[in-house]
Amino acid sequence: MNTIDTILSRYPFILGEGAVIERLRRMEGVELDPFVVNSAFIYDDEKRRALEGICREYLDIGCQAGLPLLMSTPTWRASRERIAAAGLEGTDLNGDNAAFLEGLRQSYQGYADKILICGLMSCKGDAYRPDEALPVNQAAEYHAWQAEKLAATKVDFLLAATLPALSEATGLALSLAKTGKPYIVSFVVRPTGTLLDGTPLKEAIAAIDAVADPKPLAFMINCTHVTFARAALLHETNSSADVRRRIIGLLANTAALSPEDLDNSTSLVEEAPEAFGASVAAMGTELGLKILGGCCGTDGRHLSALAARLQSPTSWS
């Protein structure tokens, strides 16, 4: 089994999965849980099939393209507090979801060594509301339980994603660092080069690197349109060369909208798959990003277009 370090060093790109929760949300007859979202889908035959269908679509795309693929456990909202609120106390939601993806990975046999699985976590509250972010110490305490649960599984690394504020991102990093597993921290960013709470990227990364021991393997950006992410990374004052060195990936959404507008949108804002694939691949080669994939608004069409671009660098122009 390859590690995240060996995959990063051996291959020029890792293909990230596309949207999962947003696709499930729009499926007829499929209802997300108000507390744990899609984490309990593995216990219901029909919902498990829906989840597995999306996962296998992405796995097939990566396999056919010959690209390493990053998959995330369906544990974005699987904290101890939420599990209890959903009436699932005593259920190993994190471990069972990791085992679900591990089973899918092993079913791909020769391709399995190119499949990375991250244990996915996020902030306690609304990922688009930085004012809801927990203070550092409270966040470290709140997230420690889930971090330990995921670290005890066969996931390759831990990922704290869709983070809007420095305080909770720092607390998450502290809880992830204690597990001994490699981990990555991923922000939602504004074109002005800041997190949603206004913290400049260069200050956020320096602050987390200074207090987390060990520090994150790297940082990423997710749930952000490619044009916003590029502007953020190239910002003259709020970004820096060190920021561009530490941020190694982008899981992009298809809507060039602010988080506030996106949060209030009643319809899915889509981008043409070819345009998505071209722009994300181009940003990857321009800024040296290694992990490139999709977030809200994407599906297999977008991931296929991106995979084709990553296979054929000469077509990026």
PDB file of C-alpha atoms in Angstrom:
ATOM      1  CA  MET A   1       0.000   0.000   0.000  1.00  0.00           C
ATOM      2  CA  ASN A   2       1.380   3.404  -0.968  1.00  0.00           C
ATOM      3  CA  THR A   3       1.373   6.246   1.557  1.00  0.00           C
ATOM      4  CA  ILE A   4       0.290   9.829   0.896  1.00  0.00           C
ATOM      5  CA  ASP A   5       3.984  10.801   0.882  1.00  0.00           C
ATOM      6  CA  THR A   6       4.977   8.228  -1.730  1.00  0.00           C
ATOM      7  CA  ILE A   7       1.985   9.010  -3.950  1.00  0.00           C
ATOM      8  CA  LEU A   8       2.772  12.742  -3.772  1.00  0.00           C
ATOM      9  CA  SER A   9       6.417  12.172  -4.652  1.00  0.00           C
ATOM     10  CA  ARG A  10       5.828   9.543  -7.342  1.00  0.00           C
ATOM     11  CA  TYR A  11       3.040  11.113  -9.407  1.00  0.00           C
ATOM     12  CA  PRO A  12       2.657  14.624 -10.841  1.00  0.00           C
ATOM     13  CA  PHE A  13      -1.056  14.752  -9.942  1.00  0.00           C
ATOM     14  CA  ILE A  14      -3.643  13.118  -7.722  1.00  0.00           C
ATOM     15  CA  LEU A  15      -7.218  13.308  -8.967  1.00  0.00           C
ATOM     16  CA  GLY A  16      -9.635  14.352  -6.221  1.00  0.00           C
ATOM     17  CA  GLU A  17     -13.180  13.013  -6.114  1.00  0.00           C
ATOM     18  CA  GLY A  18     -16.094  15.209  -7.159  1.00  0.00           C
ATOM     19  CA  ALA A  19     -19.166  16.207  -5.179  1.00  0.00           C
ATOM     20  CA  VAL A  20     -20.877  13.506  -3.142  1.00  0.00           C
ATOM     21  CA  ILE A  21     -23.226  15.121  -0.624  1.00  0.00           C
ATOM     22  CA  GLU A  22     -24.595  17.666  -3.117  1.00  0.00           C
ATOM     23  CA  ARG A  23     -25.358  14.911  -5.617  1.00  0.00           C
ATOM     24  CA  LEU A  24     -27.092  12.791  -2.991  1.00  0.00           C
ATOM     25  CA  ARG A  25     -29.106  15.816  -1.879  1.00  0.00           C
ATOM     26  CA  ARG A  26     -30.603  16.118  -5.361  1.00  0.00           C
ATOM     27  CA  MET A  27     -31.471  12.446  -5.795  1.00  0.00           C
ATOM     28  CA  GLU A  28     -35.171  11.690  -5.769  1.00  0.00           C
ATOM     29  CA  GLY A  29     -36.185   9.649  -2.757  1.00  0.00           C
ATOM     30  CA  VAL A  30     -32.871  10.147  -0.953  1.00  0.00           C
ATOM     31  CA  GLU A  31     -32.996  12.206   2.227  1.00  0.00           C
ATOM     32  CA  LEU A  32     -29.950  13.465   4.100  1.00  0.00           C
ATOM     33  CA  ASP A  33     -29.919  13.222   7.881  1.00  0.00           C
ATOM     34  CA  PRO A  34     -30.197  16.656   9.573  1.00  0.00           C
ATOM     35  CA  PHE A  35     -27.330  15.783  11.931  1.00  0.00           C
ATOM     36  CA  VAL A  36     -24.912  13.355  10.234  1.00  0.00           C
ATOM     37  CA  VAL A  37     -25.875  14.095   6.585  1.00  0.00           C
ATOM     38  CA  ASN A  38     -24.781  11.018   4.583  1.00  0.00           C
ATOM     39  CA  SER A  39     -22.721   9.220   7.227  1.00  0.00           C
ATOM     40  CA  ALA A  40     -25.434   6.649   8.049  1.00  0.00           C
ATOM     41  CA  PHE A  41     -26.151   5.800   4.392  1.00  0.00           C
ATOM     42  CA  ILE A  42     -23.994   2.681   4.665  1.00  0.00           C
ATOM     43  CA  TYR A  43     -26.593   1.113   7.001  1.00  0.00           C
ATOM     44  CA  ASP A  44     -29.503   1.433   4.534  1.00  0.00           C
ATOM     45  CA  ASP A  45     -29.447  -0.762   1.420  1.00  0.00           C
ATOM     46  CA  GLU A  46     -30.953   1.800  -0.959  1.00  0.00           C
ATOM     47  CA  LYS A  47     -28.919   4.731   0.331  1.00  0.00           C
ATOM     48  CA  ARG A  48     -25.749   2.658   0.393  1.00  0.00           C
ATOM     49  CA  ARG A  49     -26.272   1.803  -3.275  1.00  0.00           C
ATOM     50  CA  ALA A  50     -26.696   5.499  -4.100  1.00  0.00           C
ATOM     51  CA  LEU A  51     -23.511   6.392  -2.224  1.00  0.00           C
ATOM     52  CA  GLU A  52     -21.548   3.496  -3.691  1.00  0.00           C
ATOM     53  CA  GLY A  53     -22.694   4.391  -7.203  1.00  0.00           C
ATOM     54  CA  ILE A  54     -21.205   7.876  -6.922  1.00  0.00           C
ATOM     55  CA  CYS A  55     -17.991   6.588  -5.356  1.00  0.00           C
ATOM     56  CA  ARG A  56     -17.529   3.920  -8.011  1.00  0.00           C
ATOM     57  CA  GLU A  57     -18.128   6.454 -10.771  1.00  0.00           C
ATOM     58  CA  TYR A  58     -15.187   8.491  -9.492  1.00  0.00           C
ATOM     59  CA  LEU A  59     -13.071   5.385  -8.910  1.00  0.00           C
ATOM     60  CA  ASP A  60     -13.740   4.200 -12.447  1.00  0.00           C
ATOM     61  CA  ILE A  61     -12.693   7.579 -13.865  1.00  0.00           C
ATOM     62  CA  GLY A  62      -9.416   7.524 -11.943  1.00  0.00           C
ATOM     63  CA  CYS A  63      -8.756   3.905 -12.872  1.00  0.00           C
ATOM     64  CA  GLN A  64      -9.434   4.435 -16.578  1.00  0.00           C
ATOM     65  CA  ALA A  65      -7.200   7.515 -16.612  1.00  0.00           C
ATOM     66  CA  GLY A  66      -4.421   5.743 -14.718  1.00  0.00           C
ATOM     67  CA  LEU A  67      -4.309   8.583 -12.198  1.00  0.00           C
ATOM     68  CA  PRO A  68      -4.042   8.228  -8.424  1.00  0.00           C
ATOM     69  CA  LEU A  69      -7.397   9.089  -6.847  1.00  0.00           C
ATOM     70  CA  LEU A  70      -8.275  10.641  -3.495  1.00  0.00           C
ATOM     71  CA  MET A  71     -11.531   9.529  -1.862  1.00  0.00           C
ATOM     72  CA  SER A  72     -12.942  10.985   1.384  1.00  0.00           C
ATOM     73  CA  THR A  73     -14.808   9.020   4.031  1.00  0.00           C
ATOM     74  CA  PRO A  74     -18.486  10.086   4.301  1.00  0.00           C
ATOM     75  CA  THR A  75     -17.780  11.493   7.767  1.00  0.00           C
ATOM     76  CA  TRP A  76     -17.928  15.249   7.185  1.00  0.00           C
ATOM     77  CA  ARG A  77     -20.533  15.559   9.946  1.00  0.00           C
ATOM     78  CA  ALA A  78     -19.728  12.522  12.130  1.00  0.00           C
ATOM     79  CA  SER A  79     -18.674  14.152  15.394  1.00  0.00           C
ATOM     80  CA  ARG A  80     -19.655  12.496  18.685  1.00  0.00           C
ATOM     81  CA  GLU A  81     -22.229  15.233  19.362  1.00  0.00           C
ATOM     82  CA  ARG A  82     -23.916  14.819  15.978  1.00  0.00           C
ATOM     83  CA  ILE A  83     -23.899  11.022  16.145  1.00  0.00           C
ATOM     84  CA  ALA A  84     -25.710  11.197  19.492  1.00  0.00           C
ATOM     85  CA  ALA A  85     -28.205  13.764  18.165  1.00  0.00           C
ATOM     86  CA  ALA A  86     -28.993  11.436  15.252  1.00  0.00           C
ATOM     87  CA  GLY A  87     -29.843   8.627  17.691  1.00  0.00           C
ATOM     88  CA  LEU A  88     -26.813   6.599  16.622  1.00  0.00           C
ATOM     89  CA  GLU A  89     -24.836   6.615  19.866  1.00  0.00           C
ATOM     90  CA  GLY A  90     -22.792   3.445  20.155  1.00  0.00           C
ATOM     91  CA  THR A  91     -22.475   3.110  16.374  1.00  0.00           C
ATOM     92  CA  ASP A  92     -18.935   3.308  15.000  1.00  0.00           C
ATOM     93  CA  LEU A  93     -19.949   5.660  12.215  1.00  0.00           C
ATOM     94  CA  ASN A  94     -16.389   6.759  11.480  1.00  0.00           C
ATOM     95  CA  GLY A  95     -14.887   3.278  11.517  1.00  0.00           C
ATOM     96  CA  ASP A  96     -17.702   1.754   9.483  1.00  0.00           C
ATOM     97  CA  ASN A  97     -17.455   4.448   6.789  1.00  0.00           C
ATOM     98  CA  ALA A  98     -13.689   3.969   6.579  1.00  0.00           C
ATOM     99  CA  ALA A  99     -14.263   0.216   6.200  1.00  0.00           C
ATOM    100  CA  PHE A 100     -16.851   0.906   3.474  1.00  0.00           C
ATOM    101  CA  LEU A 101     -14.317   2.838   1.393  1.00  0.00           C
ATOM    102  CA  GLU A 102     -11.564   0.341   2.146  1.00  0.00           C
ATOM    103  CA  GLY A 103     -13.805  -2.386   0.735  1.00  0.00           C
ATOM    104  CA  LEU A 104     -14.316  -0.364  -2.442  1.00  0.00           C
ATOM    105  CA  ARG A 105     -10.573   0.249  -2.693  1.00  0.00           C
ATOM    106  CA  GLN A 106      -9.716  -3.439  -2.432  1.00  0.00           C
ATOM    107  CA  SER A 107     -12.304  -4.310  -5.095  1.00  0.00           C
ATOM    108  CA  TYR A 108     -10.130  -2.450  -7.627  1.00  0.00           C
ATOM    109  CA  GLN A 109      -7.260  -4.922  -7.174  1.00  0.00           C
ATOM    110  CA  GLY A 110      -4.322  -3.712  -9.276  1.00  0.00           C
ATOM    111  CA  TYR A 111      -5.494  -0.101  -9.112  1.00  0.00           C
ATOM    112  CA  ALA A 112      -5.967  -0.219  -5.311  1.00  0.00           C
ATOM    113  CA  ASP A 113      -2.428   0.996  -4.616  1.00  0.00           C
ATOM    114  CA  LYS A 114      -3.212   4.243  -6.430  1.00  0.00           C
ATOM    115  CA  ILE A 115      -6.318   4.951  -4.325  1.00  0.00           C
ATOM    116  CA  LEU A 116      -5.839   7.206  -1.308  1.00  0.00           C
ATOM    117  CA  ILE A 117      -8.486   7.434   1.407  1.00  0.00           C
ATOM    118  CA  CYS A 118      -8.642  10.389   3.772  1.00  0.00           C
ATOM    119  CA  GLY A 119     -10.625  10.504   6.998  1.00  0.00           C
ATOM    120  CA  LEU A 120     -12.794  13.588   6.474  1.00  0.00           C
ATOM    121  CA  MET A 121     -13.702  16.076   9.209  1.00  0.00           C
ATOM    122  CA  SER A 122     -14.972  19.651   9.241  1.00  0.00           C
ATOM    123  CA  CYS A 123     -15.969  22.470  11.552  1.00  0.00           C
ATOM    124  CA  LYS A 124     -18.749  22.085  14.113  1.00  0.00           C
ATOM    125  CA  GLY A 125     -21.082  24.691  12.580  1.00  0.00           C
ATOM    126  CA  ASP A 126     -21.870  26.129   9.159  1.00  0.00           C
ATOM    127  CA  ALA A 127     -18.773  26.010   6.963  1.00  0.00           C
ATOM    128  CA  TYR A 128     -19.804  29.302   5.338  1.00  0.00           C
ATOM    129  CA  ARG A 129     -20.299  31.104   8.681  1.00  0.00           C
ATOM    130  CA  PRO A 130     -16.974  32.059  10.261  1.00  0.00           C
ATOM    131  CA  ASP A 131     -18.843  33.693  13.150  1.00  0.00           C
ATOM    132  CA  GLU A 132     -19.900  30.198  14.262  1.00  0.00           C
ATOM    133  CA  ALA A 133     -16.312  28.948  14.511  1.00  0.00           C
ATOM    134  CA  LEU A 134     -15.169  27.483  17.840  1.00  0.00           C
ATOM    135  CA  PRO A 135     -12.291  29.031  19.798  1.00  0.00           C
ATOM    136  CA  VAL A 136      -8.980  27.149  19.524  1.00  0.00           C
ATOM    137  CA  ASN A 137      -9.056  25.177  22.783  1.00  0.00           C
ATOM    138  CA  GLN A 138     -12.745  24.342  22.518  1.00  0.00           C
ATOM    139  CA  ALA A 139     -12.240  23.167  18.933  1.00  0.00           C
ATOM    140  CA  ALA A 140      -9.312  20.948  19.897  1.00  0.00           C
ATOM    141  CA  GLU A 141     -11.434  19.312  22.590  1.00  0.00           C
ATOM    142  CA  TYR A 142     -14.552  19.000  20.425  1.00  0.00           C
ATOM    143  CA  HIS A 143     -12.801  17.372  17.459  1.00  0.00           C
ATOM    144  CA  ALA A 144     -10.387  15.090  19.369  1.00  0.00           C
ATOM    145  CA  TRP A 145     -12.869  12.206  19.638  1.00  0.00           C
ATOM    146  CA  GLN A 146     -13.597  11.987  15.905  1.00  0.00           C
ATOM    147  CA  ALA A 147      -9.932  12.469  15.027  1.00  0.00           C
ATOM    148  CA  GLU A 148      -8.997   9.469  17.176  1.00  0.00           C
ATOM    149  CA  LYS A 149     -11.794   7.346  15.735  1.00  0.00           C
ATOM    150  CA  LEU A 150     -10.661   8.023  12.155  1.00  0.00           C
ATOM    151  CA  ALA A 151      -6.976   7.646  12.983  1.00  0.00           C
ATOM    152  CA  ALA A 152      -7.679   4.137  14.284  1.00  0.00           C
ATOM    153  CA  THR A 153      -8.877   3.017  10.836  1.00  0.00           C
ATOM    154  CA  LYS A 154      -7.029   2.183   7.616  1.00  0.00           C
ATOM    155  CA  VAL A 155      -7.352   5.704   6.169  1.00  0.00           C
ATOM    156  CA  ASP A 156      -4.109   7.016   4.703  1.00  0.00           C
ATOM    157  CA  PHE A 157      -4.363  10.471   6.246  1.00  0.00           C
ATOM    158  CA  LEU A 158      -6.824  12.838   7.897  1.00  0.00           C
ATOM    159  CA  LEU A 159      -8.376  15.861   6.180  1.00  0.00           C
ATOM    160  CA  ALA A 160     -10.031  18.792   7.948  1.00  0.00           C
ATOM    161  CA  ALA A 161     -11.887  20.542   5.141  1.00  0.00           C
ATOM    162  CA  THR A 162     -14.204  23.445   4.311  1.00  0.00           C
ATOM    163  CA  LEU A 163     -12.818  25.558   7.152  1.00  0.00           C
ATOM    164  CA  PRO A 164     -13.856  29.231   7.265  1.00  0.00           C
ATOM    165  CA  ALA A 165     -11.942  30.530  10.300  1.00  0.00           C
ATOM    166  CA  LEU A 166      -8.455  30.344  11.784  1.00  0.00           C
ATOM    167  CA  SER A 167      -9.546  29.603  15.361  1.00  0.00           C
ATOM    168  CA  GLU A 168     -11.344  26.338  14.650  1.00  0.00           C
ATOM    169  CA  ALA A 169      -8.843  25.341  11.959  1.00  0.00           C
ATOM    170  CA  THR A 170      -6.088  25.679  14.565  1.00  0.00           C
ATOM    171  CA  GLY A 171      -8.006  23.596  17.103  1.00  0.00           C
ATOM    172  CA  LEU A 172      -8.651  20.940  14.482  1.00  0.00           C
ATOM    173  CA  ALA A 173      -4.957  20.861  13.567  1.00  0.00           C
ATOM    174  CA  LEU A 174      -4.045  20.360  17.227  1.00  0.00           C
ATOM    175  CA  SER A 175      -6.457  17.429  17.578  1.00  0.00           C
ATOM    176  CA  LEU A 176      -5.290  15.860  14.318  1.00  0.00           C
ATOM    177  CA  ALA A 177      -1.627  16.249  15.226  1.00  0.00           C
ATOM    178  CA  LYS A 178      -2.131  14.260  18.442  1.00  0.00           C
ATOM    179  CA  THR A 179      -3.278  11.196  16.501  1.00  0.00           C
ATOM    180  CA  GLY A 180       0.102  10.641  14.859  1.00  0.00           C
ATOM    181  CA  LYS A 181      -1.528  10.288  11.426  1.00  0.00           C
ATOM    182  CA  PRO A 182      -0.473  12.569   8.559  1.00  0.00           C
ATOM    183  CA  TYR A 183      -3.062  15.294   8.070  1.00  0.00           C
ATOM    184  CA  ILE A 184      -4.018  18.156   5.754  1.00  0.00           C
ATOM    185  CA  VAL A 185      -5.986  21.318   6.556  1.00  0.00           C
ATOM    186  CA  SER A 186      -8.203  22.801   3.827  1.00  0.00           C
ATOM    187  CA  PHE A 187      -9.744  26.284   3.772  1.00  0.00           C
ATOM    188  CA  VAL A 188     -12.552  28.079   1.988  1.00  0.00           C
ATOM    189  CA  VAL A 189     -10.999  31.315   0.696  1.00  0.00           C
ATOM    190  CA  ARG A 190     -11.926  34.660  -0.769  1.00  0.00           C
ATOM    191  CA  PRO A 191     -10.306  36.150  -3.903  1.00  0.00           C
ATOM    192  CA  THR A 192      -8.672  38.719  -1.609  1.00  0.00           C
ATOM    193  CA  GLY A 193      -6.364  36.007  -0.260  1.00  0.00           C
ATOM    194  CA  THR A 194      -8.080  35.518   3.088  1.00  0.00           C
ATOM    195  CA  LEU A 195     -10.115  32.909   4.907  1.00  0.00           C
ATOM    196  CA  LEU A 196     -13.806  33.746   5.293  1.00  0.00           C
ATOM    197  CA  ASP A 197     -13.044  35.280   8.701  1.00  0.00           C
ATOM    198  CA  GLY A 198     -10.673  37.778   7.062  1.00  0.00           C
ATOM    199  CA  THR A 199      -7.399  36.155   8.154  1.00  0.00           C
ATOM    200  CA  PRO A 200      -4.752  36.476   5.412  1.00  0.00           C
ATOM    201  CA  LEU A 201      -3.669  33.102   4.076  1.00  0.00           C
ATOM    202  CA  LYS A 202      -0.043  33.742   4.952  1.00  0.00           C
ATOM    203  CA  GLU A 203      -0.959  34.460   8.573  1.00  0.00           C
ATOM    204  CA  ALA A 204      -3.286  31.464   8.867  1.00  0.00           C
ATOM    205  CA  ILE A 205      -0.733  28.976   7.583  1.00  0.00           C
ATOM    206  CA  ALA A 206       2.104  30.439   9.633  1.00  0.00           C
ATOM    207  CA  ALA A 207      -0.035  30.389  12.780  1.00  0.00           C
ATOM    208  CA  ILE A 208      -1.051  26.735  12.402  1.00  0.00           C
ATOM    209  CA  ASP A 209       2.451  25.624  11.436  1.00  0.00           C
ATOM    210  CA  ALA A 210       3.794  27.368  14.548  1.00  0.00           C
ATOM    211  CA  VAL A 211       1.582  25.594  17.097  1.00  0.00           C
ATOM    212  CA  ALA A 212       0.704  22.166  15.656  1.00  0.00           C
ATOM    213  CA  ASP A 213       3.260  19.432  16.365  1.00  0.00           C
ATOM    214  CA  PRO A 214       3.679  17.772  13.998  1.00  0.00           C
ATOM    215  CA  LYS A 215       2.513  20.472  11.624  1.00  0.00           C
ATOM    216  CA  PRO A 216       0.169  19.617   8.740  1.00  0.00           C
ATOM    217  CA  LEU A 217       1.611  17.625   5.881  1.00  0.00           C
ATOM    218  CA  ALA A 218       0.217  20.396   3.691  1.00  0.00           C
ATOM    219  CA  PHE A 219      -2.778  22.685   3.165  1.00  0.00           C
ATOM    220  CA  MET A 220      -5.485  22.782   0.518  1.00  0.00           C
ATOM    221  CA  ILE A 221      -8.387  24.923  -0.695  1.00  0.00           C
ATOM    222  CA  ASN A 222     -11.835  23.460  -1.235  1.00  0.00           C
ATOM    223  CA  CYS A 223     -15.398  24.549  -1.974  1.00  0.00           C
ATOM    224  CA  THR A 224     -14.003  27.581  -3.815  1.00  0.00           C
ATOM    225  CA  HIS A 225     -14.250  28.448  -7.517  1.00  0.00           C
ATOM    226  CA  VAL A 226     -10.980  28.116  -9.410  1.00  0.00           C
ATOM    227  CA  THR A 227     -10.893  31.846 -10.262  1.00  0.00           C
ATOM    228  CA  PHE A 228     -11.308  32.746  -6.569  1.00  0.00           C
ATOM    229  CA  ALA A 229      -8.640  30.270  -5.485  1.00  0.00           C
ATOM    230  CA  ARG A 230      -6.155  31.490  -8.092  1.00  0.00           C
ATOM    231  CA  ALA A 231      -6.718  35.123  -7.139  1.00  0.00           C
ATOM    232  CA  ALA A 232      -6.256  34.224  -3.474  1.00  0.00           C
ATOM    233  CA  LEU A 233      -2.988  32.374  -4.019  1.00  0.00           C
ATOM    234  CA  LEU A 234      -1.571  35.142  -6.208  1.00  0.00           C
ATOM    235  CA  HIS A 235      -2.660  38.012  -3.937  1.00  0.00           C
ATOM    236  CA  GLU A 236       0.276  40.379  -3.455  1.00  0.00           C
ATOM    237  CA  THR A 237      -0.100  41.062   0.251  1.00  0.00           C
ATOM    238  CA  ASN A 238      -2.241  38.292   1.796  1.00  0.00           C
ATOM    239  CA  SER A 239      -0.510  35.375   0.084  1.00  0.00           C
ATOM    240  CA  SER A 240       3.174  34.590  -0.391  1.00  0.00           C
ATOM    241  CA  ALA A 241       5.627  32.160  -1.947  1.00  0.00           C
ATOM    242  CA  ASP A 242       5.495  30.110   1.243  1.00  0.00           C
ATOM    243  CA  VAL A 243       1.686  29.915   1.028  1.00  0.00           C
ATOM    244  CA  ARG A 244       1.983  28.649  -2.544  1.00  0.00           C
ATOM    245  CA  ARG A 245       4.514  26.045  -1.375  1.00  0.00           C
ATOM    246  CA  ARG A 246       2.335  24.798   1.495  1.00  0.00           C
ATOM    247  CA  ILE A 247      -0.984  24.702  -0.402  1.00  0.00           C
ATOM    248  CA  ILE A 248      -0.851  21.624  -2.615  1.00  0.00           C
ATOM    249  CA  GLY A 249      -4.414  21.090  -3.748  1.00  0.00           C
ATOM    250  CA  LEU A 250      -7.755  22.469  -4.897  1.00  0.00           C
ATOM    251  CA  LEU A 251     -11.155  20.797  -4.788  1.00  0.00           C
ATOM    252  CA  ALA A 252     -13.077  23.392  -6.771  1.00  0.00           C
ATOM    253  CA  ASN A 253     -16.774  24.113  -6.993  1.00  0.00           C
ATOM    254  CA  THR A 254     -18.454  25.216 -10.212  1.00  0.00           C
ATOM    255  CA  ALA A 255     -20.020  28.468  -9.021  1.00  0.00           C
ATOM    256  CA  ALA A 256     -18.127  31.756  -9.205  1.00  0.00           C
ATOM    257  CA  LEU A 257     -20.200  33.052  -6.278  1.00  0.00           C
ATOM    258  CA  SER A 258     -19.292  34.298  -2.829  1.00  0.00           C
ATOM    259  CA  PRO A 259     -19.933  31.818   0.008  1.00  0.00           C
ATOM    260  CA  GLU A 260     -22.840  33.989   1.131  1.00  0.00           C
ATOM    261  CA  ASP A 261     -24.491  33.892  -2.293  1.00  0.00           C
ATOM    262  CA  LEU A 262     -23.732  30.190  -2.696  1.00  0.00           C
ATOM    263  CA  ASP A 263     -25.208  29.385   0.716  1.00  0.00           C
ATOM    264  CA  ASN A 264     -28.449  31.171  -0.210  1.00  0.00           C
ATOM    265  CA  SER A 265     -28.713  29.702  -3.714  1.00  0.00           C
ATOM    266  CA  THR A 266     -31.809  27.567  -4.244  1.00  0.00           C
ATOM    267  CA  SER A 267     -30.543  25.994  -7.456  1.00  0.00           C
ATOM    268  CA  LEU A 268     -27.367  24.197  -8.455  1.00  0.00           C
ATOM    269  CA  VAL A 269     -24.971  26.504 -10.320  1.00  0.00           C
ATOM    270  CA  GLU A 270     -23.099  24.384 -12.850  1.00  0.00           C
ATOM    271  CA  GLU A 271     -20.121  25.052 -15.078  1.00  0.00           C
ATOM    272  CA  ALA A 272     -19.496  23.292 -18.363  1.00  0.00           C
ATOM    273  CA  PRO A 273     -17.342  20.209 -17.663  1.00  0.00           C
ATOM    274  CA  GLU A 274     -14.738  21.079 -20.313  1.00  0.00           C
ATOM    275  CA  ALA A 275     -14.322  24.606 -18.958  1.00  0.00           C
ATOM    276  CA  PHE A 276     -13.984  23.239 -15.425  1.00  0.00           C
ATOM    277  CA  GLY A 277     -11.404  20.638 -16.436  1.00  0.00           C
ATOM    278  CA  ALA A 278      -9.348  23.114 -18.434  1.00  0.00           C
ATOM    279  CA  SER A 279      -9.268  25.831 -15.775  1.00  0.00           C
ATOM    280  CA  VAL A 280      -8.510  23.537 -12.828  1.00  0.00           C
ATOM    281  CA  ALA A 281      -5.766  21.684 -14.723  1.00  0.00           C
ATOM    282  CA  ALA A 282      -4.245  24.970 -15.894  1.00  0.00           C
ATOM    283  CA  MET A 283      -4.162  26.335 -12.350  1.00  0.00           C
ATOM    284  CA  GLY A 284      -2.591  23.101 -11.168  1.00  0.00           C
ATOM    285  CA  THR A 285       0.331  23.344 -13.541  1.00  0.00           C
ATOM    286  CA  GLU A 286       0.701  27.128 -13.077  1.00  0.00           C
ATOM    287  CA  LEU A 287       0.889  26.988  -9.274  1.00  0.00           C
ATOM    288  CA  GLY A 288       2.307  23.524  -8.729  1.00  0.00           C
ATOM    289  CA  LEU A 289      -0.806  21.991  -7.166  1.00  0.00           C
ATOM    290  CA  LYS A 290      -0.726  18.201  -6.806  1.00  0.00           C
ATOM    291  CA  ILE A 291      -4.285  17.306  -5.740  1.00  0.00           C
ATOM    292  CA  LEU A 292      -6.967  18.502  -8.154  1.00  0.00           C
ATOM    293  CA  GLY A 293     -10.637  17.612  -7.983  1.00  0.00           C
ATOM    294  CA  GLY A 294     -14.172  18.837  -7.543  1.00  0.00           C
ATOM    295  CA  CYS A 295     -16.566  20.042  -4.886  1.00  0.00           C
ATOM    296  CA  CYS A 296     -20.115  21.443  -5.074  1.00  0.00           C
ATOM    297  CA  GLY A 297     -21.655  21.396  -8.551  1.00  0.00           C
ATOM    298  CA  THR A 298     -19.324  18.757  -9.973  1.00  0.00           C
ATOM    299  CA  ASP A 299     -20.116  15.229 -11.060  1.00  0.00           C
ATOM    300  CA  GLY A 300     -18.539  12.523 -13.190  1.00  0.00           C
ATOM    301  CA  ARG A 301     -18.585  14.701 -16.303  1.00  0.00           C
ATOM    302  CA  HIS A 302     -16.429  17.342 -14.628  1.00  0.00           C
ATOM    303  CA  LEU A 303     -14.054  14.791 -13.174  1.00  0.00           C
ATOM    304  CA  SER A 304     -13.697  13.032 -16.536  1.00  0.00           C
ATOM    305  CA  ALA A 305     -12.861  16.338 -18.234  1.00  0.00           C
ATOM    306  CA  LEU A 306     -10.280  17.121 -15.573  1.00  0.00           C
ATOM    307  CA  ALA A 307      -8.760  13.633 -15.745  1.00  0.00           C
ATOM    308  CA  ALA A 308      -8.389  13.951 -19.518  1.00  0.00           C
ATOM    309  CA  ARG A 309      -6.499  17.220 -19.058  1.00  0.00           C
ATOM    310  CA  LEU A 310      -4.212  15.763 -16.396  1.00  0.00           C
ATOM    311  CA  GLN A 311      -3.426  12.852 -18.698  1.00  0.00           C
ATOM    312  CA  SER A 312      -2.578  15.199 -21.588  1.00  0.00           C
ATOM    313  CA  PRO A 313      -0.600  18.227 -20.373  1.00  0.00           C
ATOM    314  CA  THR A 314      -0.073  19.419 -23.949  1.00  0.00           C
ATOM    315  CA  SER A 315      -3.808  20.123 -24.190  1.00  0.00           C
ATOM    316  CA  TRP A 316      -3.777  22.702 -21.389  1.00  0.00           C
ATOM    317  CA  SER A 317      -3.105  25.645 -23.653  1.00  0.00           C
TER     318      SER A 317
END
